[in-house]
XYZ file of C-alpha atoms in Angstrom:
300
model
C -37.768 55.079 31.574
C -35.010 52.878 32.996
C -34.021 49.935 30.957
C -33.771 46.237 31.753
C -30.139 45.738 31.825
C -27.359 43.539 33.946
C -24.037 45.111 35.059
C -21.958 42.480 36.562
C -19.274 43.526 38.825
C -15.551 42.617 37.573
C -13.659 42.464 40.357
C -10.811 44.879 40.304
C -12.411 47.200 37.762
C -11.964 50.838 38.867
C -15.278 51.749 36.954
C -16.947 49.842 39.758
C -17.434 51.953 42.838
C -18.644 48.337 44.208
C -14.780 47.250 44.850
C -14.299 50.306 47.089
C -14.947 50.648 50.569
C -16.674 53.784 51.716
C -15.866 53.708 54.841
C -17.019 57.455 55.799
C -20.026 58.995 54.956
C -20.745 62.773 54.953
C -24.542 64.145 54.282
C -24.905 67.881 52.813
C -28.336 68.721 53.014
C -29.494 72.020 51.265
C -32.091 74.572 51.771
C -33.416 78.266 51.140
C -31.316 79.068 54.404
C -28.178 77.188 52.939
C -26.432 74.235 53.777
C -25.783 71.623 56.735
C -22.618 69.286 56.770
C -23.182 66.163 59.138
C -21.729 62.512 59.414
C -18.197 61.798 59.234
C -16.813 65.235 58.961
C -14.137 64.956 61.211
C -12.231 62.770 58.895
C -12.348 65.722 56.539
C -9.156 68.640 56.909
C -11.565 71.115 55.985
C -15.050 71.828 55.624
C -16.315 75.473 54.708
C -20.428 76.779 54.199
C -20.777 79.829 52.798
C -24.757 80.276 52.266
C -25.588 77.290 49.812
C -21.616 77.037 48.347
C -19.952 73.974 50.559
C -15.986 73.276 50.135
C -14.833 70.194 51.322
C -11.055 69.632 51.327
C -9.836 65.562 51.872
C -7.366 63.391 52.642
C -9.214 60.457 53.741
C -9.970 57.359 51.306
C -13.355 55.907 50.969
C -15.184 58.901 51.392
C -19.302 59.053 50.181
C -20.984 62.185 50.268
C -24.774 62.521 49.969
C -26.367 65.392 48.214
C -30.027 66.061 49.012
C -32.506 69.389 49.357
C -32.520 72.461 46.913
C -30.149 75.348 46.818
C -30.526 78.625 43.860
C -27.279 79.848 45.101
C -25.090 76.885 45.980
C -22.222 74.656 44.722
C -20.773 71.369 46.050
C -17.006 71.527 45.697
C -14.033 69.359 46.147
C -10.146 68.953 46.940
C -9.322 64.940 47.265
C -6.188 63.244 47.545
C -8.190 59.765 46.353
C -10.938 58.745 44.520
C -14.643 59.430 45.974
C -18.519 59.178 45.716
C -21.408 61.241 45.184
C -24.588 59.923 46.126
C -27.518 62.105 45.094
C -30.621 61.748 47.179
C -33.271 64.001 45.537
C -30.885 67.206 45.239
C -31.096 70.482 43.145
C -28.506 73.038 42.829
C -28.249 75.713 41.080
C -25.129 77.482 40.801
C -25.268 81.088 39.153
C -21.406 81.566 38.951
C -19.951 78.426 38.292
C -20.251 74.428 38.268
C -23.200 73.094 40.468
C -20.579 69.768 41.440
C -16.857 70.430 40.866
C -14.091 67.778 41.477
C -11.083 69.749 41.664
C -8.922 66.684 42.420
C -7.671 63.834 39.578
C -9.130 61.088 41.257
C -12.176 59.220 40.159
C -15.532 60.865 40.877
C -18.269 58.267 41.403
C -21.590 59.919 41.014
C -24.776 56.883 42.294
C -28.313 58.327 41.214
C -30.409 56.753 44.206
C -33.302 54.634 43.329
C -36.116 56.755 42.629
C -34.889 60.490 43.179
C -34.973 63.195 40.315
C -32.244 65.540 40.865
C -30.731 68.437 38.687
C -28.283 70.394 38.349
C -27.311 73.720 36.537
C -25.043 76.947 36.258
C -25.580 80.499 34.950
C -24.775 82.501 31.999
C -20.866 83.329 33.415
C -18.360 81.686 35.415
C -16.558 83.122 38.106
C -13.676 80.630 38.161
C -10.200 81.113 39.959
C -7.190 81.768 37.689
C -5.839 78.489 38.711
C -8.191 76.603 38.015
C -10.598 74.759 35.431
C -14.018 74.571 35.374
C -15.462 73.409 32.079
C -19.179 72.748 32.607
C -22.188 72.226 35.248
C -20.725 69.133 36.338
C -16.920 68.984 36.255
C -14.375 66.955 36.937
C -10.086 67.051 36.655
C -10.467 62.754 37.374
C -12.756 59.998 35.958
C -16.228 60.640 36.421
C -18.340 57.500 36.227
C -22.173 56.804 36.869
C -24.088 54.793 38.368
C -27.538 53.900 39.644
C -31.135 53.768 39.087
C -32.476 57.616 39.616
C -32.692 60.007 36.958
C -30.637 63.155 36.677
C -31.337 66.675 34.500
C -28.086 68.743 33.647
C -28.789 72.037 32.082
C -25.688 73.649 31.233
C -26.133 77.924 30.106
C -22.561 78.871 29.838
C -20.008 75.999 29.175
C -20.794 72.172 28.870
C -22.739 69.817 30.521
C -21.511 67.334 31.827
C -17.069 67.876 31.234
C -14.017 65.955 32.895
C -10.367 65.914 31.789
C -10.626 62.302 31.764
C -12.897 59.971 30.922
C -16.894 59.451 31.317
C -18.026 56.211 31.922
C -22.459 55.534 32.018
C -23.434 52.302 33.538
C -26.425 51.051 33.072
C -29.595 51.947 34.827
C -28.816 55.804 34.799
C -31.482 58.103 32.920
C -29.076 60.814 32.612
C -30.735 64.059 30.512
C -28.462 66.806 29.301
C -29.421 70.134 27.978
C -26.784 72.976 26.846
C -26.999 76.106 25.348
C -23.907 77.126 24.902
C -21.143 74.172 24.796
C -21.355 70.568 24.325
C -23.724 67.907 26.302
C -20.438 65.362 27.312
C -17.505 66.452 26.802
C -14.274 64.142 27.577
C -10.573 64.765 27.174
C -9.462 60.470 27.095
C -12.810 59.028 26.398
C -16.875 58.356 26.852
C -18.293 54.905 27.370
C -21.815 53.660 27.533
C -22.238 50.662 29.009
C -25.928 51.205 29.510
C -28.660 53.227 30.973
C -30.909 55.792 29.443
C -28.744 59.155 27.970
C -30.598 61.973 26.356
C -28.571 65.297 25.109
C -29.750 68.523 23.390
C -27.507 71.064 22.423
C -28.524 74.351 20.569
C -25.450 76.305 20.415
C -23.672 76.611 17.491
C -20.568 74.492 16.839
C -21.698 72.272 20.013
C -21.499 68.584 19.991
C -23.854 66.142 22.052
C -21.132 64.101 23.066
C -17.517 65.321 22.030
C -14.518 62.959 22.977
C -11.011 63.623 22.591
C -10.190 60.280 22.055
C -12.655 57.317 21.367
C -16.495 56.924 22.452
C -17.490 53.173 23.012
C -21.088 52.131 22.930
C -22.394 48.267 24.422
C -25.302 49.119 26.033
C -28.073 51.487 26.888
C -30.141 54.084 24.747
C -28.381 57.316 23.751
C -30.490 59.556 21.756
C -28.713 63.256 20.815
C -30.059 66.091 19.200
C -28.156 69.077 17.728
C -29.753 72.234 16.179
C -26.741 74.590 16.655
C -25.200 75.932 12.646
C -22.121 76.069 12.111
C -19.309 78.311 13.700
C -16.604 80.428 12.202
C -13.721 81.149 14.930
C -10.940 83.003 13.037
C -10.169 80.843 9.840
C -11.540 77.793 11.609
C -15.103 75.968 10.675
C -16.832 73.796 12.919
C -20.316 72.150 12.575
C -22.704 70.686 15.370
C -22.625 66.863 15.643
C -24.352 64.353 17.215
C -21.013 62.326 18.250
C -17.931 63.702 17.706
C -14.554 61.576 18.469
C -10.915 62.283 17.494
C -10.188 58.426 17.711
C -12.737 55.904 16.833
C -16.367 55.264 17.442
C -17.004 51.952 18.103
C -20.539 50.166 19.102
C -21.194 46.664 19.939
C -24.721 46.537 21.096
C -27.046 49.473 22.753
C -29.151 51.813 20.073
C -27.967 55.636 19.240
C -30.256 57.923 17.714
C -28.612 60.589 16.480
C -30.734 64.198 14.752
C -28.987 67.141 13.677
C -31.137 69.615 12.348
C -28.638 72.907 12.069
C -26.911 74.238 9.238
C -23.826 71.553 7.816
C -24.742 69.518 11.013
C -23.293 66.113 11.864
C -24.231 62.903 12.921
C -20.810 61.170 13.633
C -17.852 62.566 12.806
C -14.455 60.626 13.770
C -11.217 60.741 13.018
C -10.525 57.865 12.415
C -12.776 54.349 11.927
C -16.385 53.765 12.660
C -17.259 50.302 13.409
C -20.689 48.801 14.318
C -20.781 45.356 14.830
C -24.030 45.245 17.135
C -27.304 47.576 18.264
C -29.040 49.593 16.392
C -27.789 53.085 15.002
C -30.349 55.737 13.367
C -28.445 58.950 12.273
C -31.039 61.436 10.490
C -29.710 65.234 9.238
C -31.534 67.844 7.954
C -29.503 70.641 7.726
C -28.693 72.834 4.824
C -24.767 73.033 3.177
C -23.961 76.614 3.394
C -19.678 77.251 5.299
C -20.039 73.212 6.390
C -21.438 69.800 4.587
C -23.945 68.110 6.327
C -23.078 64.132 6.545
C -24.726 61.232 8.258
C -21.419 59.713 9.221
């Protein structure tokens, strides 16, 4: 269920899609015989449909594209010079080789869940992924990815993470975001995760996984974020690693919001940081019920 929260715009922000223009608006509409491109596609250098997989390739600034319809065997991909936005519109792709949305550009990605559309997204047990390039999870991103909206969104992730840029994840409020993964981590962010607010649910099973794993700090002010991790813990080499709700190589800091954190596996996690947890605000239930056989399980 959405929650009741306010999200004023500061102007200037670049987490606010709001102070960009989109001038030019491209629909891809899916189905069981593929995929249509229409809208503003001239503005676009290239545009390639291959069954359900579309490539777009841009140079243009202010570009929204709207995903709607259902694909089994389809991917929406992109090359951009500048920051862009993803509107989904009651879309579901699945993408058996790869990442179901894939920013291949270092600009911001602005995803908008519309008002009142479900939508989903998942990948398949192996990646077919060109040797130059990344492609880390069901949703991926080399830039910013930040959401926004009022829809709800399912991510199932069966071969890498969930939801994975190579910069930072931002949640806004009014999202209800749920993210299940098998075999990596939920959220997974080189320079950072905020939540500012809406609704985030994770589940991870795999072991070693983290709910949300941040390679530098995870800020909470807002919203509900409730994570569950039954994954044990894994042995790579030397190296030990548990499950954990939250896992941050900076600091975890929350001001307001609630996090409910459960991790059930073997030497399991709630929070682990690196460096300082601080709660000044919200409410934060960590609960672990795992056993201490190669890893100690600790609330925080």
């Amino acid at each position: 269920t959405p929650l009741s929260e306010s999200d004023p715009v500061t102007p200037g922000d670049n987490d606010f899609e709001e102070n960009t223009t989109w001038n030019y608006h491209v629909n891809i509409a899916f189905s069981a015989d593929g995929a249509t491109v229409t809208g503003d596609r001239s503005v676009l250098r290239q545009v390639t449909v291959e069954g359900g997989r579309v490539t777009v390739r841009s140079v243009a600034k202010g570009v929204e594209y709207t995903l709607s319809g259902t694909t089994d065997n389809g991917c929406f991909k992109v090359y951009s010079d500048s920051k862009f936005k993803i509107t989904l519109n009651g879309v579901s792709i699945h993408n058996p080789a790869g990442a179901a949305i894939n920013n291949q550009g270092g600009k911001s990605l602005y995803v908008a869940i519309a008002a009142g559309t479900e939508n989903r997204l998942s990948d398949g047990t192996e990646y077919a992924t060109p040797a130059t390039e990344d492609e880390k999870g069901t949703l991926f991103s080399e830039g910013q990815v930040i959401f926004s909206g009022s829809g709800t969104l399912m991510v199932d992730g069966s071969c890498k993470n969930g939801i994975c840029s190579d910069d930072y994840i931002v949640f806004r409020p009014g999202n209800v975001i749920n993210v299940t993964t098998a075999a990596g981590h939920g959220i997974k962010a080189n320079d950072g995760v905020t939540i500012r607010g809406g609704v985030l649910n994770v589940m991870t099973t795999a072991d070693g996984a983290k709910g949300i794993n941040s390679e530098a700090s995870v800020s909470v002010s807002g919203g509900r974020a409730t994570v569950i991790t039954s994954g044990n813990s894994l042995v790579e080499d030397t190296d030990t690693t548990s499950s954990a709700g939250i896992k941050c190589d900076s600091s975890f800091v929350q001001t307001a919001g609630t996090v409910l954190l459960k991790s059930t596996g073997e030497g399991g996690k709630g929070i682990n940081s690196d460096r300082h947890v601080a709660v000044s605000g919200g409410r934060l239930n960590v609960m672990v019920t795992g056993s201490k056989l190669l890893s100690s399980p600790k609330g925080i």
